[in-house]
Amino acid sequence: MIRPAQAMRTARAHVITVILGIAVFALVAATFPSSALQAQGAGQENDRTNVANDPEVLGAERLFSAWIEGQIAYRGIPGVAVGVVSDQELVWARGFGFADIKAKLPMTPATKFRMASHSKLFTAIAIMQLREEGKLGLDDPVVKYLPWFKAKPAGDDDGPITVEQLLSHSSGMQREAGDHWTSFVFPTSDEIRRLYADRQAAFAPSVRWKYSNLAYTVAGMLIEQVSGQRWADYVERNIFKPLNMNASSVDQNVPGLAVPYGRRMPDGTREVLPFVDARGMAAATGITSNVEDMAKFVSANFRRGPRGGEQIVSTGSWREMHRVRSVEENWTSGSGLGYDVSRINNRTYVGHGGGYPGNTTMTSIQLDDKVGVIVLTNTGDSNPSDIARQLMATVGQAVAKAAAPKPAAVPWDPAWARFAGLYRGRGGDSQVVLLNKRLVLVTPNGPNVDTPITLEPLGGGRFRFVAPTGGGVVGEVVRFVEESGRPMRMYTGDSWIDRIEER
């Protein structure tokens, strides 16, 4: 028989395992539930308004729903709330299972969850806002603003930890600030200041990717020092309110929270876990939100322009946060500024997961498709990243396809067949090959022919150099110089090679 105290210790231990797993994170995602709710602040028309009613999208919703209902039934998951965003629109949001099993309270897109490490996204945004205001720099040593931030270095000549290293998990700092994942008692800001003097970094800065809640705790304290506001108040005024995230809060036991359940025990039972205040570590793990509010946050990632109103940071800051800064040792995932970044099936996803006592969560964003998925669960063993992966693979992909712009392609001109042939220069040969109404460019003595360069028609005998990698003149113009209607020279970007006469 498992005694209550033993069950509590086991549940707490599992929370730690879940949080670690989500932190390392296998990022993917995208989904959407049944009500087409308009995200706030689209500010302009887009051609995605019919996405929610697209037959493929509706079919994908039914497919995912059948699967997740099976997961709930066979795995005994209490409840799951999901959302799928297409640019500025929440095209599907739905709850499955229960927010409260005992009361038979259904899960809905409005149900609130402890978002845990999603909080780091908001901390990074706050830093970028202060940077845009000229109040700090990413290269600044943290000690410039927090004089007490002086731990024992990992080596003899490590250099100071910078603001960017805090945000990109490259500071080398220890992961935690105490036993809070076991005891559920988080330290205060004063306690963190006192303990930090006795800390020693595990690695020197920029040596390797190392996830750290302590680093983000310090980032939150930095925000407070520079802004003169409590971290929770700053986020409320500068992020929640501009995005109309009215259901979101920081470390408040608000009405509408899902009941947090521990892992499923061998006898099928789940412990009901307490509300836990993150206290001094709120910047790393203290936010509460729901699918509807997180959809507004996801849409903000797709907007462009200078900072102001619902544009909470400038286009340049968004790009800096989304760009990978440090990578895991296996190079499959890493961090931007606040954002986890993952490369899966040749697609890049940004977002974050989270694990808190009785809550595990995942938000995944595909920037090129302007699609994001949100998965929120009220237990520690639901594996939301796996659920998000299935949501993205079903509803997310259907949404991306339905919302994809339909560019007016330049019609094929049969006369372009004359550009096919062998071209030679000092650096090597290139062969233009005619496929079915398409020209491609290959290196005739190259090791393979299965990834040719595409010459995308622009009109007027001009083409764009389209390639899967960033080398060469990708994205630039390819044009041909002709004499008497016969191509004699091919320019790729600014360089040229001459056509070889056929014999």
XYZ file of C-alpha atoms in Angstrom:
503
model
C 0.000 0.000 0.000
C 1.311 3.444 -0.878
C 1.119 5.824 2.058
C 0.038 9.467 1.417
C 3.472 10.862 2.328
C 5.165 8.417 -0.014
C 2.735 9.299 -2.788
C 3.464 12.996 -2.323
C 7.233 12.407 -2.539
C 6.810 10.256 -5.643
C 4.547 12.791 -7.326
C 6.973 15.586 -6.597
C 9.866 13.570 -7.969
C 7.916 12.976 -11.145
C 7.178 16.675 -11.546
C 10.940 17.253 -11.590
C 11.369 14.612 -14.296
C 8.601 16.099 -16.427
C 9.976 19.611 -16.079
C 13.454 18.460 -17.089
C 12.056 16.638 -20.100
C 10.044 19.602 -21.276
C 12.925 21.981 -20.705
C 15.184 20.016 -23.041
C 12.138 19.977 -25.268
C 11.282 18.408 -28.557
C 9.599 21.312 -30.168
C 6.872 20.930 -32.746
C 3.223 21.833 -32.822
C 0.028 23.182 -34.255
C -3.694 22.579 -33.648
C -7.093 24.130 -33.392
C -10.560 23.561 -31.679
C -14.125 24.003 -32.851
C -14.986 27.661 -32.246
C -13.442 30.176 -34.613
C -12.383 32.884 -32.172
C -10.790 36.015 -33.572
C -7.434 36.853 -32.010
C -7.178 40.442 -30.873
C -5.402 43.041 -32.943
C -5.243 41.643 -36.453
C -5.261 45.262 -37.615
C -5.556 44.210 -41.227
C -7.461 41.835 -43.405
C -5.885 38.529 -44.220
C -6.893 35.754 -46.535
C -7.009 33.223 -43.716
C -10.564 33.982 -42.629
C -11.957 30.898 -44.362
C -9.368 28.550 -42.901
C -11.594 27.424 -40.018
C -14.217 26.101 -42.458
C -11.821 24.457 -44.882
C -12.917 20.804 -45.384
C -9.368 19.497 -44.866
C -9.060 21.463 -41.630
C -12.414 20.190 -40.350
C -11.398 16.637 -41.215
C -8.061 17.050 -39.431
C -9.893 18.314 -36.347
C -12.021 15.170 -36.315
C -8.927 13.002 -36.767
C -7.038 14.650 -33.909
C -10.131 14.630 -31.677
C -10.572 10.892 -32.159
C -6.936 10.317 -31.230
C -6.833 12.571 -28.160
C -10.099 11.145 -26.825
C -8.474 7.735 -27.054
C -5.416 9.003 -25.193
C -7.608 10.339 -22.407
C -9.574 7.107 -22.174
C -6.674 4.651 -22.250
C -4.014 6.688 -20.436
C -6.395 8.153 -17.882
C -5.380 11.748 -18.622
C -7.665 14.143 -16.687
C -7.985 16.834 -19.363
C -6.407 18.645 -22.301
C -7.120 22.056 -23.825
C -5.766 22.778 -27.290
C -5.656 25.667 -29.714
C -4.467 26.196 -33.271
C -3.585 29.675 -34.525
C -3.342 30.823 -38.113
C -1.665 34.229 -38.198
C -4.126 36.519 -36.334
C -6.927 33.984 -35.943
C -7.557 31.230 -33.414
C -9.146 28.840 -35.858
C -9.760 25.931 -33.489
C -9.927 25.760 -29.717
C -11.369 22.899 -27.743
C -11.199 21.196 -24.391
C -11.164 17.433 -23.854
C -11.783 15.604 -20.589
C -12.182 17.383 -17.277
C -10.761 20.430 -15.528
C -12.082 18.885 -12.313
C -12.761 15.149 -12.351
C -14.655 15.019 -9.042
C -16.999 17.869 -10.012
C -17.249 16.617 -13.628
C -16.284 20.120 -14.780
C -15.481 19.977 -18.504
C -12.203 21.274 -19.850
C -12.621 24.328 -22.133
C -10.369 26.778 -24.005
C -11.054 29.261 -21.172
C -9.750 26.931 -18.442
C -6.653 28.389 -16.787
C -3.338 26.607 -16.221
C -0.035 27.310 -14.544
C 2.091 27.917 -17.630
C 5.403 27.234 -15.871
C 8.406 27.845 -18.147
C 6.293 29.687 -20.701
C 7.029 32.542 -18.293
C 10.509 32.778 -19.794
C 9.033 34.048 -23.069
C 7.531 37.016 -21.266
C 10.748 37.677 -19.364
C 12.731 37.777 -22.613
C 10.197 40.138 -24.191
C 10.453 42.463 -21.183
C 14.246 42.536 -21.579
C 13.911 43.368 -25.276
C 11.444 46.165 -24.494
C 13.920 47.697 -22.048
C 16.656 47.304 -24.625
C 14.553 49.132 -27.233
C 14.202 51.949 -24.699
C 17.985 52.136 -24.347
C 17.932 51.053 -20.698
C 20.181 47.998 -21.103
C 22.144 46.049 -23.688
C 22.274 42.328 -24.418
C 26.077 42.398 -24.132
C 25.982 44.147 -20.771
C 27.390 42.200 -17.805
C 24.550 41.382 -15.417
C 26.648 42.623 -12.509
C 26.408 46.139 -13.988
C 22.788 46.224 -12.780
C 22.885 43.675 -9.956
C 26.080 44.247 -7.920
C 25.388 41.176 -5.759
C 25.526 38.910 -8.827
C 28.994 37.549 -8.100
C 29.190 33.778 -7.904
C 32.320 31.665 -8.006
C 33.330 31.218 -11.662
C 33.692 27.780 -13.187
C 37.198 28.591 -14.407
C 40.056 31.030 -13.944
C 39.184 33.455 -16.745
C 35.496 33.012 -17.566
C 34.497 36.638 -17.975
C 31.233 38.092 -16.683
C 27.826 36.605 -17.467
C 25.916 38.825 -19.882
C 22.205 39.541 -20.261
C 22.098 37.571 -23.518
C 23.672 34.532 -21.851
C 20.928 34.533 -19.225
C 18.251 34.503 -21.937
C 19.898 31.925 -24.233
C 20.709 29.324 -21.553
C 24.412 29.788 -22.224
C 25.373 31.306 -18.849
C 26.615 27.999 -17.421
C 24.683 28.694 -14.206
C 23.168 25.991 -12.039
C 19.684 24.934 -12.979
C 17.832 25.735 -9.737
C 17.846 27.881 -6.616
C 16.950 25.195 -4.097
C 14.771 22.122 -3.517
C 11.521 23.802 -4.607
C 10.510 21.086 -7.085
C 10.614 18.589 -4.220
C 9.402 20.718 -1.316
C 7.050 22.941 -3.367
C 8.458 25.877 -1.371
C 10.040 28.375 -3.753
C 12.589 30.928 -2.499
C 11.918 34.644 -2.163
C 14.015 37.238 -3.985
C 15.896 37.985 -0.757
C 16.668 34.291 -0.266
C 17.980 34.054 -3.831
C 20.330 36.987 -3.270
C 21.683 35.361 -0.126
C 22.205 31.923 -1.655
C 23.824 33.196 -4.835
C 27.064 34.208 -3.134
C 27.729 30.540 -2.340
C 26.942 29.298 -5.848
C 29.462 28.202 -8.448
C 28.602 27.970 -12.125
C 28.685 24.490 -13.624
C 30.271 25.787 -16.842
C 31.918 28.942 -18.061
C 29.662 31.247 -20.117
C 29.066 30.195 -23.732
C 30.631 26.751 -23.260
C 27.409 24.817 -23.786
C 23.643 25.013 -23.725
C 22.484 24.462 -20.146
C 18.894 25.109 -19.137
C 18.627 27.271 -16.041
C 15.606 28.448 -14.082
C 18.034 30.325 -11.853
C 19.271 32.344 -14.846
C 15.742 33.465 -15.682
C 15.077 34.243 -12.046
C 18.042 36.614 -12.184
C 16.731 38.060 -15.470
C 13.459 38.871 -13.706
C 15.342 40.605 -10.899
C 17.279 42.559 -13.531
C 13.983 43.738 -15.058
C 12.810 44.913 -11.653
C 16.041 46.810 -11.046
C 16.060 48.557 -14.417
C 12.313 49.263 -14.693
C 11.638 50.078 -11.035
C 8.597 47.782 -11.125
C 7.812 44.338 -9.739
C 8.255 41.751 -12.476
C 4.587 40.737 -12.243
C 3.442 44.368 -12.533
C 5.766 45.035 -15.472
C 4.452 42.027 -17.417
C 0.851 42.964 -16.653
C 1.259 46.554 -17.882
C 3.572 46.011 -20.827
C 2.594 42.602 -22.237
C -0.713 41.268 -20.881
C -2.692 44.506 -21.258
C -1.458 45.472 -24.754
C -2.298 41.946 -25.965
C -5.656 41.884 -24.153
C -4.552 38.787 -22.242
C -7.166 39.489 -19.591
C -7.287 35.951 -18.200
C -3.542 35.839 -17.504
C -1.856 36.539 -14.177
C 1.246 35.829 -12.099
C 1.163 33.544 -9.045
C -2.445 34.167 -8.112
C -4.828 31.399 -7.071
C -7.493 32.740 -9.410
C -10.925 31.233 -10.146
C -11.085 28.968 -13.185
C -7.831 27.099 -12.641
C -7.786 23.474 -13.685
C -7.385 21.099 -10.756
C -3.719 19.982 -10.808
C -3.236 16.215 -10.718
C -0.090 14.209 -10.062
C 1.041 11.294 -12.144
C -1.089 8.201 -12.530
C -0.212 5.641 -9.875
C -0.253 1.849 -10.450
C -3.751 1.626 -8.935
C -5.027 4.283 -11.360
C -5.314 7.078 -8.789
C -3.924 10.583 -9.104
C -3.035 12.868 -6.232
C -4.547 16.351 -6.227
C -1.609 18.727 -5.885
C -1.628 22.100 -4.092
C -1.452 25.573 -5.577
C 2.245 26.495 -5.539
C 3.489 30.089 -5.499
C 6.734 30.557 -7.469
C 7.564 33.600 -5.310
C 11.014 34.929 -6.258
C 11.194 32.634 -9.307
C 8.060 33.943 -11.029
C 10.078 35.212 -14.009
C 11.120 31.630 -14.698
C 7.883 29.787 -13.972
C 5.063 31.849 -12.389
C 2.577 32.779 -15.135
C -1.025 31.536 -15.376
C -2.922 31.667 -18.691
C -5.282 29.747 -20.979
C -5.639 28.746 -24.631
C -7.553 31.871 -25.602
C -4.959 34.239 -24.148
C -2.001 32.232 -25.421
C -3.501 32.403 -28.919
C -3.241 36.210 -28.699
C 0.389 35.823 -27.681
C 1.117 33.455 -30.579
C -0.455 35.913 -33.052
C 1.814 38.670 -31.737
C 4.803 36.672 -32.994
C 3.541 37.056 -36.568
C 2.943 40.815 -36.539
C 5.433 43.251 -37.990
C 6.193 46.917 -37.478
C 7.582 49.302 -34.868
C 6.744 48.837 -31.217
C 3.451 50.329 -30.080
C 0.087 49.079 -28.833
C -0.391 45.419 -29.677
C 3.031 45.411 -31.321
C 4.790 44.721 -28.021
C 8.281 44.703 -29.549
C 9.619 45.746 -32.925
C 10.074 43.437 -35.890
C 13.817 43.446 -35.295
C 13.412 42.318 -31.696
C 11.087 39.470 -32.685
C 13.672 38.268 -35.182
C 16.434 38.415 -32.610
C 14.404 36.411 -30.100
C 13.463 33.748 -32.647
C 17.018 33.315 -33.963
C 18.929 30.439 -32.386
C 21.756 31.647 -30.112
C 22.950 28.444 -28.447
C 22.373 24.794 -29.305
C 22.178 21.539 -27.407
C 25.210 19.265 -27.767
C 23.406 17.079 -30.332
C 22.439 20.152 -32.425
C 18.766 19.165 -32.643
C 17.445 21.957 -30.441
C 18.561 25.056 -28.624
C 17.526 28.536 -27.582
C 16.960 31.942 -29.047
C 16.189 34.673 -26.545
C 13.504 33.128 -24.361
C 12.353 30.838 -27.149
C 13.240 27.199 -27.499
C 14.161 26.422 -31.102
C 13.916 22.982 -32.687
C 14.557 21.597 -36.147
C 12.200 18.757 -37.078
C 11.780 17.258 -40.556
C 13.565 20.236 -42.106
C 11.202 22.699 -40.429
C 12.119 25.116 -37.642
C 9.786 25.581 -34.672
C 10.004 28.133 -31.880
C 8.075 28.248 -28.622
C 8.313 26.754 -25.168
C 7.092 23.980 -22.924
C 6.445 24.027 -19.223
C 6.055 21.732 -16.235
C 4.614 22.760 -12.867
C 3.001 20.710 -10.087
C -0.042 19.199 -11.828
C 0.344 21.169 -15.074
C 2.363 20.460 -18.215
C 2.130 22.691 -21.276
C 3.521 23.284 -24.763
C 3.301 26.067 -27.340
C 4.912 25.554 -30.741
C 5.116 28.085 -33.566
C 6.071 27.616 -37.215
C 7.003 31.102 -38.354
C 7.091 30.501 -42.115
C 3.548 29.102 -42.177
C 2.301 31.511 -39.482
C 0.816 28.569 -37.613
C 1.020 27.892 -33.888
C -0.364 25.219 -31.595
C -1.079 25.342 -27.866
C -1.475 22.275 -25.632
C -2.313 22.687 -21.939
C -2.856 19.754 -19.567
C -3.656 19.375 -15.874
C -1.328 16.553 -14.969
C 2.385 15.831 -14.894
C 2.476 12.777 -17.167
C 0.500 13.784 -20.273
C 3.569 14.526 -22.458
C 2.189 17.726 -24.040
C 5.064 17.938 -26.529
C 3.937 14.612 -28.021
C 0.349 15.853 -28.154
C 1.515 19.083 -29.786
C 3.450 17.076 -32.346
C 0.314 15.198 -33.357
C -1.738 18.385 -33.372
C 0.754 20.051 -35.693
C 0.965 16.993 -37.933
C -2.821 16.899 -38.355
C -4.649 20.179 -37.809
C -1.560 22.361 -38.010
C -0.523 21.065 -41.404
C -4.077 21.314 -42.723
C -4.260 24.921 -41.513
C -0.912 25.776 -43.099
C -2.064 24.340 -46.410
C -5.440 26.076 -46.305
C -3.907 29.429 -45.354
C -0.996 29.329 -47.773
C -1.057 32.304 -50.148
C -1.832 31.482 -53.731
C 0.786 33.490 -55.620
C 0.142 34.440 -59.207
C 2.773 32.252 -60.793
C 4.461 33.474 -63.941
C 3.089 31.165 -66.674
C 5.554 28.873 -68.358
C 6.854 30.096 -71.712
C 7.933 27.232 -73.999
C 10.582 29.553 -75.472
C 12.494 29.312 -72.169
C 13.637 25.860 -73.248
C 16.387 27.674 -75.180
C 18.158 28.455 -71.883
C 18.890 24.756 -71.299
C 22.484 23.797 -71.890
C 26.002 23.629 -70.459
C 27.674 26.772 -69.087
C 31.363 26.972 -68.119
C 33.471 29.327 -66.052
C 36.773 29.402 -64.182
C 35.109 28.030 -61.045
C 33.350 25.101 -62.706
C 30.487 24.012 -64.944
C 26.738 24.411 -64.503
C 24.062 22.627 -66.504
C 20.611 24.126 -67.036
C 18.196 21.212 -67.505
C 14.651 21.373 -68.866
C 12.169 19.348 -66.836
C 8.387 19.429 -67.302
C 7.769 23.168 -67.717
C 10.561 23.900 -65.288
C 14.268 24.782 -65.450
C 16.744 23.511 -62.879
C 20.450 24.041 -62.395
C 22.848 21.198 -61.551
C 26.588 20.745 -61.219
C 27.363 18.048 -63.798
C 30.362 16.653 -61.899
C 28.652 16.945 -58.503
C 28.113 13.921 -56.219
C 24.323 13.880 -56.573
C 21.495 15.146 -58.758
C 18.494 14.786 -56.424
C 18.612 18.351 -55.017
C 18.870 20.661 -58.042
C 18.623 24.432 -57.887
C 15.273 25.696 -59.179
C 15.118 28.651 -61.559
C 11.834 30.274 -60.555
C 10.423 32.450 -63.375
C 10.165 36.172 -62.654
C 9.198 37.204 -66.184
C 11.164 38.932 -68.896
C 13.670 36.087 -69.145
C 14.696 36.551 -65.513
C 14.606 33.858 -62.830
C 15.165 33.544 -59.113
C 17.844 31.203 -57.740
C 15.884 28.957 -55.325
C 17.865 26.557 -53.122
C 17.277 24.700 -49.846
C 20.433 26.091 -48.222
C 21.858 29.545 -47.802
C 25.052 29.221 -49.769
C 25.657 30.587 -53.224
C 23.357 33.290 -54.549
C 20.130 31.912 -53.091
C 17.278 34.386 -53.524
C 19.126 36.420 -56.168
C 18.330 36.894 -59.856
C 19.498 34.632 -62.676
C 19.504 36.189 -66.156
C 20.796 35.314 -69.593
C 22.634 37.417 -72.172
C 21.677 36.510 -75.732
C 22.944 37.143 -79.210
C 20.584 36.679 -82.139
C 18.128 34.942 -79.828
C 20.691 32.448 -78.578
C 21.806 32.425 -74.875
C 25.543 33.078 -74.664
C 26.105 33.906 -70.996
C 24.327 33.196 -67.712
C 24.531 35.576 -64.750
C 23.820 34.173 -61.286
C 23.726 37.196 -59.035
C 26.782 39.256 -60.057
C 28.878 36.421 -61.488
C 28.714 34.989 -64.993
C 29.681 31.901 -66.978
C 29.578 31.308 -70.722
C 27.561 28.776 -72.649
C 29.463 25.927 -74.318
C 28.586 25.312 -77.918
C 26.980 21.947 -78.504
C 28.709 19.744 -81.060
